[in-house]
PDB file of C-alpha atoms in Angstrom:
ATOM      1  CA  MET A   1      92.544 128.855  90.279  1.00  0.00           C
ATOM      2  CA  GLU A   2      92.195 125.427  88.782  1.00  0.00           C
ATOM      3  CA  GLY A   3      90.298 122.792  90.734  1.00  0.00           C
ATOM      4  CA  SER A   4      87.411 120.362  90.711  1.00  0.00           C
ATOM      5  CA  GLY A   5      84.750 123.029  90.781  1.00  0.00           C
ATOM      6  CA  HIS A   6      86.301 124.899  87.896  1.00  0.00           C
ATOM      7  CA  THR A   7      86.812 121.678  85.923  1.00  0.00           C
ATOM      8  CA  ALA A   8      83.253 120.449  86.548  1.00  0.00           C
ATOM      9  CA  ARG A   9      81.833 123.654  85.138  1.00  0.00           C
ATOM     10  CA  GLN A  10      83.900 123.649  81.951  1.00  0.00           C
ATOM     11  CA  LYS A  11      82.168 122.848  78.714  1.00  0.00           C
ATOM     12  CA  GLN A  12      82.992 119.664  76.843  1.00  0.00           C
ATOM     13  CA  SER A  13      86.178 121.126  75.350  1.00  0.00           C
ATOM     14  CA  ARG A  14      89.255 118.928  75.070  1.00  0.00           C
ATOM     15  CA  ALA A  15      91.621 121.901  75.076  1.00  0.00           C
ATOM     16  CA  LEU A  16      93.711 122.114  78.189  1.00  0.00           C
ATOM     17  CA  SER A  17      93.114 125.120  80.409  1.00  0.00           C
ATOM     18  CA  SER A  18      95.508 127.959  79.871  1.00  0.00           C
ATOM     19  CA  GLY A  19      95.547 128.401  83.638  1.00  0.00           C
ATOM     20  CA  LEU A  20      97.785 125.410  84.315  1.00  0.00           C
ATOM     21  CA  GLN A  21      99.602 126.574  87.422  1.00  0.00           C
ATOM     22  CA  ALA A  22     103.294 126.390  88.027  1.00  0.00           C
ATOM     23  CA  THR A  23     102.645 124.524  91.306  1.00  0.00           C
ATOM     24  CA  VAL A  24     101.639 121.400  89.359  1.00  0.00           C
ATOM     25  CA  PRO A  25     105.153 120.292  88.508  1.00  0.00           C
ATOM     26  CA  LEU A  26     106.682 121.284  91.907  1.00  0.00           C
ATOM     27  CA  PRO A  27     106.664 117.696  93.311  1.00  0.00           C
ATOM     28  CA  SER A  28     108.710 116.602  90.325  1.00  0.00           C
ATOM     29  CA  LEU A  29     111.232 119.464  90.837  1.00  0.00           C
ATOM     30  CA  THR A  30     111.665 118.736  94.567  1.00  0.00           C
ATOM     31  CA  ALA A  31     111.866 114.948  94.193  1.00  0.00           C
ATOM     32  CA  PHE A  32     114.139 115.132  91.191  1.00  0.00           C
ATOM     33  CA  THR A  33     111.932 112.794  89.157  1.00  0.00           C
ATOM     34  CA  PRO A  34     110.658 112.853  85.601  1.00  0.00           C
ATOM     35  CA  ILE A  35     107.046 113.686  84.665  1.00  0.00           C
ATOM     36  CA  ILE A  36     105.192 111.111  82.584  1.00  0.00           C
ATOM     37  CA  PRO A  37     102.383 112.697  80.624  1.00  0.00           C
ATOM     38  CA  MET A  38      99.182 110.593  80.555  1.00  0.00           C
ATOM     39  CA  PHE A  39      95.861 110.839  78.678  1.00  0.00           C
ATOM     40  CA  THR A  40      92.840 108.512  78.779  1.00  0.00           C
ATOM     41  CA  GLN A  41      90.900 108.319  75.518  1.00  0.00           C
ATOM     42  CA  ASN A  42      87.075 108.457  75.574  1.00  0.00           C
ATOM     43  CA  ILE A  43      86.871 109.462  79.277  1.00  0.00           C
ATOM     44  CA  ARG A  44      84.379 112.270  78.506  1.00  0.00           C
ATOM     45  CA  GLU A  45      82.276 109.945  76.452  1.00  0.00           C
ATOM     46  CA  GLY A  46      81.970 107.497  79.395  1.00  0.00           C
ATOM     47  CA  PHE A  47      80.650 110.045  81.895  1.00  0.00           C
ATOM     48  CA  ARG A  48      78.974 113.360  81.185  1.00  0.00           C
ATOM     49  CA  SER A  49      78.158 116.245  83.525  1.00  0.00           C
ATOM     50  CA  LEU A  50      75.592 119.019  83.466  1.00  0.00           C
ATOM     51  CA  GLY A  51      78.101 121.459  84.998  1.00  0.00           C
ATOM     52  CA  GLY A  52      78.189 123.873  82.071  1.00  0.00           C
ATOM     53  CA  THR A  53      74.643 125.222  82.442  1.00  0.00           C
ATOM     54  CA  ARG A  54      73.827 128.712  83.826  1.00  0.00           C
ATOM     55  CA  LEU A  55      71.956 127.289  86.820  1.00  0.00           C
ATOM     56  CA  PHE A  56      74.864 125.148  87.971  1.00  0.00           C
ATOM     57  CA  ARG A  57      77.349 128.003  87.324  1.00  0.00           C
ATOM     58  CA  TRP A  58      75.199 130.289  89.473  1.00  0.00           C
ATOM     59  CA  LEU A  59      74.999 127.643  92.292  1.00  0.00           C
ATOM     60  CA  TYR A  60      78.786 127.275  92.173  1.00  0.00           C
ATOM     61  CA  GLU A  61      79.391 131.025  92.354  1.00  0.00           C
ATOM     62  CA  LYS A  62      76.837 131.408  95.178  1.00  0.00           C
ATOM     63  CA  PHE A  63      77.850 128.457  97.395  1.00  0.00           C
ATOM     64  CA  ARG A  64      81.343 127.558  96.121  1.00  0.00           C
ATOM     65  CA  TYR A  65      80.289 123.917  95.927  1.00  0.00           C
ATOM     66  CA  PRO A  66      80.637 122.082  92.596  1.00  0.00           C
ATOM     67  CA  PHE A  67      77.056 121.220  91.765  1.00  0.00           C
ATOM     68  CA  ALA A  68      77.586 119.132  88.673  1.00  0.00           C
ATOM     69  CA  PRO A  69      75.234 116.199  88.359  1.00  0.00           C
ATOM     70  CA  MET A  70      76.788 113.386  86.346  1.00  0.00           C
ATOM     71  CA  TYR A  71      75.230 110.770  84.189  1.00  0.00           C
ATOM     72  CA  GLY A  72      76.577 107.988  82.077  1.00  0.00           C
ATOM     73  CA  GLY A  73      78.689 104.997  82.912  1.00  0.00           C
ATOM     74  CA  PHE A  74      78.483 104.138  79.268  1.00  0.00           C
ATOM     75  CA  PRO A  75      80.484 100.993  78.367  1.00  0.00           C
ATOM     76  CA  VAL A  76      83.013 102.798  76.098  1.00  0.00           C
ATOM     77  CA  LYS A  77      86.536 101.500  75.613  1.00  0.00           C
ATOM     78  CA  LEU A  78      88.942 103.504  77.656  1.00  0.00           C
ATOM     79  CA  ARG A  79      92.578 103.469  76.659  1.00  0.00           C
ATOM     80  CA  THR A  80      95.299 105.198  78.630  1.00  0.00           C
ATOM     81  CA  TYR A  81      98.294 106.526  76.733  1.00  0.00           C
ATOM     82  CA  LEU A  82     101.584 107.406  78.372  1.00  0.00           C
ATOM     83  CA  GLY A  83     103.849 109.941  76.686  1.00  0.00           C
ATOM     84  CA  ASP A  84     107.620 110.221  76.705  1.00  0.00           C
ATOM     85  CA  PRO A  85     108.921 111.077  80.157  1.00  0.00           C
ATOM     86  CA  ILE A  86     109.943 114.712  80.637  1.00  0.00           C
ATOM     87  CA  PRO A  87     113.317 114.306  82.398  1.00  0.00           C
ATOM     88  CA  TYR A  88     114.295 116.207  85.479  1.00  0.00           C
ATOM     89  CA  ASP A  89     116.391 119.254  84.636  1.00  0.00           C
ATOM     90  CA  PRO A  90     117.730 121.379  87.506  1.00  0.00           C
ATOM     91  CA  LYS A  91     118.022 124.444  85.228  1.00  0.00           C
ATOM     92  CA  ILE A  92     114.308 124.538  84.281  1.00  0.00           C
ATOM     93  CA  THR A  93     111.827 126.697  86.163  1.00  0.00           C
ATOM     94  CA  ALA A  94     108.464 125.515  87.386  1.00  0.00           C
ATOM     95  CA  GLU A  95     106.665 127.601  84.769  1.00  0.00           C
ATOM     96  CA  GLU A  96     108.734 126.152  81.980  1.00  0.00           C
ATOM     97  CA  LEU A  97     108.075 122.621  83.230  1.00  0.00           C
ATOM     98  CA  ALA A  98     104.343 123.294  83.512  1.00  0.00           C
ATOM     99  CA  GLU A  99     104.371 124.499  79.855  1.00  0.00           C
ATOM    100  CA  LYS A 100     106.309 121.445  78.672  1.00  0.00           C
ATOM    101  CA  THR A 101     103.906 119.148  80.562  1.00  0.00           C
ATOM    102  CA  LYS A 102     100.856 120.922  79.097  1.00  0.00           C
ATOM    103  CA  ASN A 103     102.270 120.656  75.556  1.00  0.00           C
ATOM    104  CA  ALA A 104     103.038 116.917  76.012  1.00  0.00           C
ATOM    105  CA  VAL A 105      99.563 116.122  77.297  1.00  0.00           C
ATOM    106  CA  GLN A 106      97.935 118.201  74.511  1.00  0.00           C
ATOM    107  CA  ALA A 107     100.040 116.327  71.924  1.00  0.00           C
ATOM    108  CA  LEU A 108      98.633 113.014  73.321  1.00  0.00           C
ATOM    109  CA  ILE A 109      95.075 114.358  73.090  1.00  0.00           C
ATOM    110  CA  ASP A 110      95.623 115.535  69.498  1.00  0.00           C
ATOM    111  CA  GLU A 111      97.085 112.174  68.475  1.00  0.00           C
ATOM    112  CA  HIS A 112      94.646 109.795  70.139  1.00  0.00           C
ATOM    113  CA  GLN A 113      91.266 111.472  70.641  1.00  0.00           C
ATOM    114  CA  ARG A 114      88.571 112.044  68.016  1.00  0.00           C
ATOM    115  CA  ILE A 115      87.329 115.604  68.307  1.00  0.00           C
ATOM    116  CA  PRO A 116      84.483 116.395  68.733  1.00  0.00           C
ATOM    117  CA  GLY A 117      83.780 113.406  70.990  1.00  0.00           C
ATOM    118  CA  ASN A 118      80.666 111.235  70.324  1.00  0.00           C
ATOM    119  CA  ILE A 119      79.205 108.732  72.678  1.00  0.00           C
ATOM    120  CA  MET A 120      77.899 106.538  69.883  1.00  0.00           C
ATOM    121  CA  SER A 121      81.260 106.435  68.091  1.00  0.00           C
ATOM    122  CA  ALA A 122      82.987 105.537  71.390  1.00  0.00           C
ATOM    123  CA  LEU A 123      80.453 102.736  71.984  1.00  0.00           C
ATOM    124  CA  LEU A 124      81.095 101.369  68.445  1.00  0.00           C
ATOM    125  CA  GLU A 125      84.842 101.490  69.044  1.00  0.00           C
ATOM    126  CA  ARG A 126      84.352  99.079  71.949  1.00  0.00           C
ATOM    127  CA  PHE A 127      82.795  96.398  69.723  1.00  0.00           C
ATOM    128  CA  HIS A 128      84.750  97.016  66.556  1.00  0.00           C
ATOM    129  CA  ILE A 129      87.119  94.140  65.787  1.00  0.00           C
ATOM    130  CA  LYS A 130      90.173  95.037  63.703  1.00  0.00           C
ATOM    131  CA  GLN A 131      91.228  92.544  61.051  1.00  0.00           C
ATOM    132  CA  LYS A 132      94.810  91.244  61.298  1.00  0.00           C
ATOM    133  CA  ILE A 133      96.875  91.931  58.188  1.00  0.00           C
ATOM    134  CA  ASN A 134      99.289  89.159  57.273  1.00  0.00           C
TER     135      ASN A 134
END
């Protein structure tokens, strides 16, 4: 099951979890609203966690509490990108909508995030000034 403990223990991979549950899009299906995919660039460069080590994995499995000390607060430029809305469709199932949502968010990641992430590159992005082309 996906959740904060599972997410905190994941390695620094940008790939979306294959375990995206069909319960994620249920509010959209019951409220008849579109889903707007969203991705924030450089979020993992701003804050890091030690949740991927064996010790913290063992602590999580033993106590079911997400021991994942964080460090960072680096002054990287964060940009949030919104994708095209996924319209409400009464004929679509929750599983299909979850898959569409996952693909839309992954497309935003692929388009806007440098992989592998690098704190120094993200810091330089903050202070880099683009020249205007006339």
